[in-house]
Amino acid sequence: MGSAEPAVAAYHELLDDDRLAAASALALVDGQHARNLYFGEHPLSVSLRPRLIDRATWDRAVLAAEGVYDALNTLERAVLADADLRAELDLTPEEETLALADPGYAASSPSSRLDSFFADEIGYVEYNAESPAGMAYGDELSCVFDALPVMKVFQQRWSLTSLPVRAHQLNAMLSVFTAWSRSTGHVDAPRIGIVDWAGLPTLTEFEMFQRFFAAHGVACCICEPSSLSWDGATLRGCDGQPVNLVYRRVLTSELLAKGDETRALRDAYLAGAVCMVNSFRAKLLHKKMSLAMLSDESYCELYSPAQRDVINQFVPWTRRVRDGPTTRHTRIVPDLIAHVVAHRRELVLKPNDEYGGKGVILGWTAGDTEWEQAVQIACNQSYVVQEAIPVPRETFPVALGGRVSMLDLAVDMDPYLFEGHVGGVLTRLSSSALLNVTAGEGSVVPTYIVEDREAQR
């Protein structure tokens, strides 16, 4: 963690004061309750410390993420232009039809998230191109942490810079809405529809966004896909009012699985009647195969020398699971399947098109038989195999059962990108190597850039 280590040590030392720790634990509980910061029935955070990083670490993360995004943008243009390349992604015919439709603006994913482990080296292990979640939760959680008694004492010596995200999301949406309006001749003001299924634990985040959008003068409704209606000219939300800017939180695969029940949204999009963020074209790179197409030397001619350097530094070895030879770090691998079976402890298997940790097998946690069975499934379905990278761990003060305990937790740090530029981060903690709140693992904490006030003088 570099020069943030003294700050972390100072923060933990403050919590040696039992009364300050107890008051902060109570404020964490009360603050999350007041702001409805729960994922289902679970509070978003049980940690009394945010993630603290020094500015040099943050700058390095930004440079790496924006470099990987640039390479992904190049890949997107290539797969749009080449049907053979596109076939490597294993799109369904319906997904491909939607992906090839012009969204009316340049970037298919105005907002996205790269998921990473940030130890001595950065490794971006997944790209959430369709529907990056957690932005409003993170902003609201920062407000809770800002009010913790321990944070107020800590800031007497240490300067903290928060990394809010919601404004970047709104600005990106309005920016592409302007571009879309110019390309389509649309003249109405934006009216946002946040679209996802009813009854999800993320409803509270949608409500946070709805209030935020309204506070910035943009009308917004929250709609289930099946509640939308399309008359051939106008898409309408569940309140009967027109929607022309869709904040799409529902995934394409789930939308298509419902068939005609969700046709209104797809038809309005294909007709160019709505600006959608993110567009259906985002599905191209949301597939896990996108990282394999960065990592695999078979595709290196797609990228500039500078992009290849970025890929080699920050994208772990990733391959589509299939019979045949490949390479690993410039060495010939005669049989990929045999290699995967033999190197269980170094590898991770991932379905090409899942989320929330579904179907992910961590080789070092599986037995030999379980791993061999998983590899067989991967051979017959659409999977990638990825080289495991070190999962950083830090000690965090955790408030559980009325007491504060110091726990060693795995940490990830996932930068959000808006039209290619980093604008905040999602940080998750977990006692397991699978860091995913959706999967029932872990806790969220806000991240701050920390600097010593005395050193700034």
Short mmCIF file of N, CA and C in Angstrom, two decimals, residues 154-212:
data_model
loop_
_atom_site.label_atom_id
_atom_site.label_comp_id
_atom_site.label_asym_id
_atom_site.label_seq_id
_atom_site.Cartn_x
_atom_site.Cartn_y
_atom_site.Cartn_z
N PHE A 154 -9.32 11.58 12.75
CA PHE A 154 -8.26 11.22 11.80
C PHE A 154 -7.91 12.40 10.88
N GLN A 155 -8.91 13.14 10.45
CA GLN A 155 -8.66 14.21 9.49
C GLN A 155 -8.01 15.45 10.10
N GLN A 156 -7.82 15.45 11.41
CA GLN A 156 -7.05 16.53 12.00
C GLN A 156 -5.60 16.48 11.55
N ARG A 157 -5.12 15.28 11.27
CA ARG A 157 -3.73 15.11 10.82
C ARG A 157 -3.63 14.75 9.34
N TRP A 158 -4.63 14.04 8.84
CA TRP A 158 -4.55 13.49 7.48
C TRP A 158 -5.61 14.12 6.58
N SER A 159 -5.20 14.47 5.37
CA SER A 159 -6.11 15.04 4.38
C SER A 159 -6.70 13.90 3.53
N LEU A 160 -8.02 13.94 3.35
CA LEU A 160 -8.70 12.88 2.59
C LEU A 160 -9.41 13.48 1.38
N THR A 161 -9.26 12.83 0.23
CA THR A 161 -9.98 13.21 -0.99
C THR A 161 -10.91 12.07 -1.37
N SER A 162 -12.20 12.33 -1.36
CA SER A 162 -13.17 11.29 -1.74
C SER A 162 -13.25 11.20 -3.26
N LEU A 163 -13.91 10.15 -3.73
CA LEU A 163 -13.98 9.87 -5.18
C LEU A 163 -15.43 9.65 -5.58
N PRO A 164 -16.27 10.69 -5.56
CA PRO A 164 -17.69 10.52 -5.90
C PRO A 164 -17.88 10.14 -7.36
N VAL A 165 -18.98 9.43 -7.62
CA VAL A 165 -19.16 8.82 -8.94
C VAL A 165 -20.45 9.25 -9.64
N ARG A 166 -21.53 9.47 -8.88
CA ARG A 166 -22.84 9.69 -9.51
C ARG A 166 -22.85 10.83 -10.53
N ALA A 167 -22.15 11.91 -10.21
CA ALA A 167 -22.14 13.05 -11.14
C ALA A 167 -21.50 12.67 -12.47
N HIS A 168 -20.47 11.81 -12.41
CA HIS A 168 -19.85 11.35 -13.66
C HIS A 168 -20.83 10.53 -14.48
N GLN A 169 -21.63 9.70 -13.81
CA GLN A 169 -22.63 8.91 -14.53
C GLN A 169 -23.64 9.81 -15.22
N LEU A 170 -24.18 10.77 -14.50
CA LEU A 170 -25.16 11.68 -15.10
C LEU A 170 -24.55 12.48 -16.24
N ASN A 171 -23.34 12.99 -16.04
CA ASN A 171 -22.69 13.77 -17.10
C ASN A 171 -22.46 12.93 -18.35
N ALA A 172 -22.04 11.68 -18.17
CA ALA A 172 -21.84 10.80 -19.32
C ALA A 172 -23.15 10.54 -20.04
N MET A 173 -24.22 10.32 -19.28
CA MET A 173 -25.53 10.07 -19.89
C MET A 173 -26.01 11.29 -20.68
N LEU A 174 -25.85 12.47 -20.12
CA LEU A 174 -26.29 13.68 -20.81
C LEU A 174 -25.42 13.97 -22.02
N SER A 175 -24.14 13.65 -21.92
CA SER A 175 -23.23 13.87 -23.05
C SER A 175 -23.63 13.02 -24.25
N VAL A 176 -23.88 11.71 -24.01
CA VAL A 176 -24.24 10.86 -25.15
C VAL A 176 -25.68 11.14 -25.60
N PHE A 177 -26.53 11.60 -24.69
CA PHE A 177 -27.88 11.99 -25.10
C PHE A 177 -27.82 13.16 -26.08
N THR A 178 -26.93 14.10 -25.84
CA THR A 178 -26.75 15.22 -26.77
C THR A 178 -26.28 14.72 -28.12
N ALA A 179 -25.30 13.79 -28.11
CA ALA A 179 -24.81 13.24 -29.38
C ALA A 179 -25.91 12.47 -30.09
N TRP A 180 -26.67 11.67 -29.34
CA TRP A 180 -27.77 10.91 -29.93
C TRP A 180 -28.83 11.85 -30.51
N SER A 181 -29.16 12.92 -29.80
CA SER A 181 -30.17 13.87 -30.28
C SER A 181 -29.74 14.51 -31.60
N ARG A 182 -28.46 14.82 -31.71
CA ARG A 182 -27.96 15.41 -32.95
C ARG A 182 -28.06 14.42 -34.11
N SER A 183 -27.76 13.14 -33.80
CA SER A 183 -27.75 12.15 -34.89
C SER A 183 -29.16 11.75 -35.31
N THR A 184 -30.14 11.90 -34.42
CA THR A 184 -31.51 11.47 -34.72
C THR A 184 -32.47 12.62 -34.97
N GLY A 185 -32.03 13.85 -34.67
CA GLY A 185 -32.92 15.00 -34.80
C GLY A 185 -33.90 15.14 -33.65
N HIS A 186 -33.66 14.44 -32.56
CA HIS A 186 -34.54 14.49 -31.39
C HIS A 186 -34.40 15.85 -30.71
N VAL A 187 -35.52 16.47 -30.32
CA VAL A 187 -35.47 17.82 -29.77
C VAL A 187 -35.96 17.91 -28.32
N ASP A 188 -36.55 16.84 -27.78
CA ASP A 188 -37.10 16.90 -26.43
C ASP A 188 -36.00 16.84 -25.37
N ALA A 189 -36.30 17.37 -24.20
CA ALA A 189 -35.38 17.28 -23.07
C ALA A 189 -35.30 15.83 -22.59
N PRO A 190 -34.19 15.47 -21.96
CA PRO A 190 -34.05 14.07 -21.51
C PRO A 190 -35.03 13.73 -20.39
N ARG A 191 -35.61 12.54 -20.49
CA ARG A 191 -36.41 12.00 -19.40
C ARG A 191 -35.95 10.55 -19.21
N ILE A 192 -35.36 10.30 -18.05
CA ILE A 192 -34.67 9.04 -17.80
C ILE A 192 -35.63 7.97 -17.30
N GLY A 193 -35.45 6.77 -17.81
CA GLY A 193 -36.09 5.58 -17.25
C GLY A 193 -35.02 4.62 -16.77
N ILE A 194 -34.96 4.35 -15.47
CA ILE A 194 -34.05 3.34 -14.93
C ILE A 194 -34.75 2.00 -15.08
N VAL A 195 -34.16 1.10 -15.85
CA VAL A 195 -34.86 -0.13 -16.24
C VAL A 195 -34.16 -1.36 -15.68
N ASP A 196 -34.89 -2.09 -14.85
CA ASP A 196 -34.43 -3.38 -14.34
C ASP A 196 -35.65 -4.10 -13.77
N TRP A 197 -35.44 -5.34 -13.33
CA TRP A 197 -36.54 -6.13 -12.80
C TRP A 197 -37.02 -5.60 -11.46
N ALA A 198 -38.27 -5.83 -11.15
CA ALA A 198 -38.82 -5.48 -9.85
C ALA A 198 -38.33 -6.48 -8.80
N GLY A 199 -38.31 -6.02 -7.55
CA GLY A 199 -37.99 -6.92 -6.44
C GLY A 199 -36.53 -7.21 -6.24
N LEU A 200 -35.65 -6.51 -6.93
CA LEU A 200 -34.22 -6.76 -6.76
C LEU A 200 -33.68 -6.03 -5.53
N PRO A 201 -32.61 -6.56 -4.91
CA PRO A 201 -32.03 -5.87 -3.76
C PRO A 201 -31.39 -4.53 -4.13
N THR A 202 -31.16 -4.30 -5.43
CA THR A 202 -30.56 -3.03 -5.87
C THR A 202 -31.58 -1.91 -6.05
N LEU A 203 -32.86 -2.16 -5.75
CA LEU A 203 -33.88 -1.12 -5.90
C LEU A 203 -33.51 0.14 -5.13
N THR A 204 -32.93 -0.02 -3.95
CA THR A 204 -32.58 1.15 -3.15
C THR A 204 -31.57 2.03 -3.88
N GLU A 205 -30.66 1.40 -4.65
CA GLU A 205 -29.70 2.22 -5.41
C GLU A 205 -30.40 2.98 -6.53
N PHE A 206 -31.37 2.33 -7.17
CA PHE A 206 -32.13 3.03 -8.22
C PHE A 206 -32.82 4.26 -7.63
N GLU A 207 -33.37 4.11 -6.44
CA GLU A 207 -34.06 5.24 -5.81
C GLU A 207 -33.08 6.36 -5.48
N MET A 208 -31.87 6.00 -5.09
CA MET A 208 -30.84 7.02 -4.85
C MET A 208 -30.52 7.79 -6.13
N PHE A 209 -30.39 7.04 -7.23
CA PHE A 209 -30.15 7.70 -8.52
C PHE A 209 -31.33 8.57 -8.92
N GLN A 210 -32.54 8.07 -8.72
CA GLN A 210 -33.73 8.84 -9.08
C GLN A 210 -33.74 10.19 -8.36
N ARG A 211 -33.45 10.19 -7.06
CA ARG A 211 -33.40 11.44 -6.31
C ARG A 211 -32.27 12.33 -6.80
N PHE A 212 -31.13 11.73 -7.13
CA PHE A 212 -29.98 12.51 -7.61
C PHE A 212 -30.30 13.16 -8.95
#
